[in-house]
Amino acid sequence: MQLKKLFIISAAALLSATPSKSTAQTWTWTKVLDYEFSPGYGSGSDAIVADLAGDVFAGGQGASGSASDSGLVLKTTAANETSWSLSDNSNPSPHQGYDSSVAGLAFDSNGDLYSCGTLFYPCTKKSCPGSYWYIRKSTNLGASWTTVDDTYQYPGGANSSGEMAMTADDSGNIFVVGVGQDANGVHQWLVRKGSNSGQTWALVDHFNALGTGAGAIGIGFVPGVG
């Protein structure tokens, strides 16, 4: 995939901005990161989230000389918004033909952090497994990560499925949206729900009314409303 250099706008500035005395709001924006996973190769960001302490996490992907892309999560703190560290590289093994991406980030009601994206399995001369929905979880604010789901493809599909965004509700449920191809290669709009701290997953919405293809790329939740 073609990747662009990553420019993350200061989420800390967004969180700390205050309305002016007039009806309009005044926002101050600064660039806090210009990042390449591997010098000379492309990197891109697709998601950003912050916790109540002011820690900010950005998710995306980066290429390297191994010719594989890695799903990445970067982290910074409110104390030093220009100092970022690599929190997670979701690629199981860049040297064995895997590719991965991170397209969404979300905190659940317990304060656990999740990432969602796509995992591309390597092809062999006999088979090509394709891409799967890929969900990882951190219970310690990005210090370590575990995979909670990497085996989902649209049932009976054409070996191509991926996640685009995620959110969580007040009860600890995780909702992830994305796409999956059917046996004819037509994209389907899909929503999956994770329960039991992301250990149990079920398809809760499937949409392709016209039969010509559909895909979900965003989802949100209003706390206290539902």
Short mmCIF file of C-alpha atoms in Angstrom, two decimals:
data_model
loop_
_atom_site.label_atom_id
_atom_site.label_comp_id
_atom_site.label_asym_id
_atom_site.label_seq_id
_atom_site.Cartn_x
_atom_site.Cartn_y
_atom_site.Cartn_z
CA MET A 1 0.00 0.00 0.00
CA GLN A 2 1.11 3.56 -0.55
CA LEU A 3 1.77 5.36 2.68
CA LYS A 4 2.23 9.03 3.41
CA LYS A 5 4.48 10.64 5.95
CA LEU A 6 2.79 11.02 9.28
CA PHE A 7 1.84 14.42 10.62
CA ILE A 8 -0.04 14.25 13.91
CA ILE A 9 -1.79 17.44 14.96
CA SER A 10 -1.58 18.18 18.65
CA ALA A 11 -4.45 16.40 20.38
CA ALA A 12 -3.27 17.97 23.61
CA ALA A 13 -3.95 21.41 22.14
CA LEU A 14 -7.44 20.30 21.16
CA LEU A 15 -8.16 18.94 24.63
CA SER A 16 -6.90 22.04 26.43
CA ALA A 17 -8.40 24.69 24.17
CA THR A 18 -11.07 26.89 25.79
CA PRO A 19 -13.89 28.83 24.16
CA SER A 20 -13.47 32.57 23.70
CA LYS A 21 -15.90 35.08 25.21
CA SER A 22 -17.69 35.38 21.90
CA THR A 23 -19.81 32.67 20.32
CA ALA A 24 -16.83 31.57 18.21
CA GLN A 25 -14.05 29.37 19.52
CA THR A 26 -10.35 30.02 19.13
CA TRP A 27 -8.14 26.99 18.60
CA THR A 28 -4.36 26.82 18.66
CA TRP A 29 -2.70 24.08 16.61
CA THR A 30 0.94 23.00 16.50
CA LYS A 31 2.72 20.06 14.88
CA VAL A 32 4.07 17.77 17.60
CA LEU A 33 5.32 14.82 15.55
CA ASP A 34 6.84 14.11 12.15
CA TYR A 35 7.40 10.35 12.19
CA GLU A 36 8.82 7.65 9.96
CA PHE A 37 8.84 4.06 11.22
CA SER A 38 11.88 3.35 9.07
CA PRO A 39 13.88 6.25 7.56
CA GLY A 40 13.18 6.64 3.86
CA TYR A 41 9.97 4.60 3.95
CA GLY A 42 6.36 5.75 4.27
CA SER A 43 4.27 5.95 7.44
CA GLY A 44 0.66 6.98 7.97
CA SER A 45 -1.78 7.66 10.80
CA ASP A 46 -5.47 6.69 10.82
CA ALA A 47 -6.64 6.97 14.45
CA ILE A 48 -6.08 8.97 17.63
CA VAL A 49 -7.48 8.71 21.17
CA ALA A 50 -6.72 10.19 24.60
CA ASP A 51 -7.33 9.13 28.20
CA LEU A 52 -8.38 11.26 31.18
CA ALA A 53 -4.76 11.71 32.29
CA GLY A 54 -3.83 13.36 29.00
CA ASP A 55 -1.98 10.42 27.46
CA VAL A 56 -2.48 10.44 23.69
CA PHE A 57 -2.27 7.38 21.42
CA ALA A 58 -2.03 7.49 17.63
CA GLY A 59 -2.49 4.44 15.42
CA GLY A 60 -1.49 3.77 11.83
CA GLN A 61 1.08 1.84 9.85
CA GLY A 62 4.67 2.06 8.73
CA ALA A 63 6.76 0.45 6.01
CA SER A 64 10.34 -0.72 6.31
CA GLY A 65 13.12 -2.28 4.29
CA SER A 66 11.62 -5.73 4.91
CA ALA A 67 8.89 -4.84 2.36
CA SER A 68 6.26 -5.53 5.05
CA ASP A 69 3.96 -2.97 6.65
CA SER A 70 3.54 -2.87 10.43
CA GLY A 71 0.51 -1.69 12.37
CA LEU A 72 1.75 0.89 14.86
CA VAL A 73 0.54 2.61 18.02
CA LEU A 74 2.50 5.64 19.27
CA LYS A 75 2.09 7.24 22.69
CA THR A 76 2.80 10.59 24.29
CA THR A 77 1.92 12.11 27.66
CA ALA A 78 0.46 15.44 28.75
CA ALA A 79 3.76 16.27 30.43
CA ASN A 80 5.69 16.24 27.15
CA GLU A 81 3.51 16.22 24.05
CA THR A 82 6.47 16.38 21.66
CA SER A 83 8.08 13.19 23.02
CA TRP A 84 6.50 10.08 21.49
CA SER A 85 7.33 6.41 21.97
CA LEU A 86 6.39 3.28 20.04
CA SER A 87 3.75 1.51 22.13
CA ASP A 88 2.91 -1.39 19.79
CA ASN A 89 4.05 -2.99 16.55
CA SER A 90 1.23 -5.36 15.64
CA ASN A 91 3.04 -7.21 12.84
CA PRO A 92 3.55 -10.82 14.05
CA SER A 93 6.68 -11.31 11.91
CA PRO A 94 7.73 -8.89 9.14
CA HIS A 95 10.30 -11.42 7.98
CA GLN A 96 7.70 -14.08 7.18
CA GLY A 97 5.51 -12.08 4.80
CA TYR A 98 2.92 -10.69 7.22
CA ASP A 99 1.48 -7.17 6.91
CA SER A 100 -0.65 -5.38 9.46
CA SER A 101 -2.34 -2.04 10.03
CA VAL A 102 -4.06 -0.12 12.83
CA ALA A 103 -7.16 1.82 11.76
CA GLY A 104 -8.97 2.46 15.05
CA LEU A 105 -8.34 3.00 18.78
CA ALA A 106 -10.75 3.06 21.73
CA PHE A 107 -10.83 2.86 25.52
CA ASP A 108 -13.49 0.71 27.20
CA SER A 109 -15.25 1.59 30.48
CA ASN A 110 -12.56 -0.28 32.45
CA GLY A 111 -9.79 1.90 31.00
CA ASP A 112 -8.42 -0.84 28.76
CA LEU A 113 -7.14 0.30 25.37
CA TYR A 114 -7.99 -1.52 22.13
CA SER A 115 -6.69 -1.23 18.59
CA CYS A 116 -8.35 -2.58 15.46
CA GLY A 117 -7.10 -3.03 11.94
CA THR A 118 -6.20 -5.67 9.39
CA LEU A 119 -3.81 -8.61 9.43
CA PHE A 120 -2.58 -9.89 6.08
CA TYR A 121 -1.34 -13.48 6.20
CA PRO A 122 1.52 -14.50 3.89
CA CYS A 123 0.73 -16.39 0.70
CA THR A 124 2.36 -19.65 -0.29
CA LYS A 125 2.50 -21.51 -3.59
CA LYS A 126 -0.50 -23.56 -2.47
CA SER A 127 -2.72 -21.02 -0.73
CA CYS A 128 -3.30 -17.35 -0.01
CA PRO A 129 -5.27 -16.87 3.24
CA GLY A 130 -5.91 -13.17 2.60
CA SER A 131 -6.73 -10.56 5.25
CA TYR A 132 -8.48 -10.83 8.62
CA TRP A 133 -9.96 -8.47 11.20
CA TYR A 134 -7.25 -7.76 13.78
CA ILE A 135 -7.94 -6.61 17.37
CA ARG A 136 -5.34 -6.07 20.09
CA LYS A 137 -5.67 -4.93 23.70
CA SER A 138 -3.57 -3.21 26.36
CA THR A 139 -4.56 -3.26 30.04
CA ASN A 140 -1.65 -1.05 31.16
CA LEU A 141 -1.91 2.08 29.01
CA GLY A 142 0.14 0.77 26.14
CA ALA A 143 3.04 -0.77 28.07
CA SER A 144 2.21 -4.21 26.62
CA TRP A 145 -0.33 -5.62 24.16
CA THR A 146 -2.04 -8.95 23.48
CA THR A 147 -4.05 -10.14 20.48
CA VAL A 148 -7.71 -10.84 21.26
CA ASP A 149 -9.00 -11.54 17.73
CA ASP A 150 -7.20 -12.30 14.46
CA THR A 151 -9.26 -15.08 12.87
CA TYR A 152 -12.36 -13.33 11.48
CA GLN A 153 -13.27 -13.15 7.81
CA TYR A 154 -16.73 -12.65 6.37
CA PRO A 155 -18.28 -16.16 6.27
CA GLY A 156 -18.04 -17.73 2.84
CA GLY A 157 -16.18 -14.70 1.59
CA ALA A 158 -13.33 -14.05 -0.79
CA ASN A 159 -10.55 -14.01 1.83
CA SER A 160 -10.53 -10.25 2.24
CA SER A 161 -11.77 -8.57 5.41
CA GLY A 162 -10.61 -5.60 7.47
CA GLU A 163 -11.55 -3.19 10.23
CA MET A 164 -11.85 0.57 9.94
CA ALA A 165 -12.96 2.00 13.32
CA MET A 166 -14.08 1.12 16.84
CA THR A 167 -15.77 2.49 19.97
CA ALA A 168 -16.97 1.27 23.38
CA ASP A 169 -20.12 1.76 25.46
CA ASP A 170 -20.69 2.36 29.20
CA SER A 171 -21.09 -1.38 29.85
CA GLY A 172 -17.68 -2.39 28.53
CA ASN A 173 -18.83 -3.64 25.14
CA ILE A 174 -16.58 -2.95 22.15
CA PHE A 175 -18.03 -2.23 18.70
CA VAL A 176 -15.88 -2.58 15.60
CA VAL A 177 -16.88 -1.70 12.03
CA GLY A 178 -15.33 -2.60 8.72
CA VAL A 179 -15.72 -4.56 5.52
CA GLY A 180 -15.63 -8.13 4.25
CA GLN A 181 -15.93 -9.58 0.77
CA ASP A 182 -18.47 -12.22 -0.15
CA ALA A 183 -17.75 -15.15 -2.47
CA ASN A 184 -18.25 -12.85 -5.48
CA GLY A 185 -15.82 -10.23 -4.20
CA VAL A 186 -18.59 -7.75 -3.25
CA HIS A 187 -17.89 -5.72 -0.11
CA GLN A 188 -20.25 -6.01 2.87
CA TRP A 189 -20.88 -3.42 5.62
CA LEU A 190 -20.16 -5.19 8.93
CA VAL A 191 -20.41 -4.40 12.65
CA ARG A 192 -19.08 -6.77 15.30
CA LYS A 193 -19.59 -6.57 19.07
CA GLY A 194 -17.05 -7.68 21.65
CA SER A 195 -18.12 -8.74 25.14
CA ASN A 196 -16.35 -10.18 28.20
CA SER A 197 -13.39 -7.79 27.89
CA GLY A 198 -13.03 -8.55 24.20
CA GLN A 199 -12.99 -12.33 24.59
CA THR A 200 -16.34 -12.98 22.86
CA TRP A 201 -17.23 -11.53 19.45
CA ALA A 202 -20.42 -11.62 17.38
CA LEU A 203 -21.59 -10.11 14.10
CA VAL A 204 -24.42 -7.72 15.04
CA ASP A 205 -25.01 -5.81 11.79
CA HIS A 206 -24.60 -6.67 8.12
CA PHE A 207 -25.72 -4.30 5.39
CA ASN A 208 -25.59 -4.35 1.60
CA ALA A 209 -29.07 -3.36 0.55
CA LEU A 210 -28.33 -2.73 -3.12
CA GLY A 211 -26.06 -5.71 -3.54
CA THR A 212 -23.38 -3.60 -5.20
CA GLY A 213 -21.05 -3.21 -2.23
CA ALA A 214 -20.93 -1.34 1.07
CA GLY A 215 -18.49 -0.65 3.88
CA ALA A 216 -18.51 0.93 7.34
CA ILE A 217 -15.66 3.32 8.12
CA GLY A 218 -16.69 5.07 11.34
CA ILE A 219 -18.63 4.55 14.58
CA GLY A 220 -19.32 6.55 17.75
CA PHE A 221 -21.00 6.24 21.15
CA VAL A 222 -22.61 8.94 23.30
CA PRO A 223 -21.89 8.23 27.00
CA GLY A 224 -25.01 8.14 29.16
CA VAL A 225 -27.30 8.07 26.13
CA GLY A 226 -26.61 4.77 24.40
#
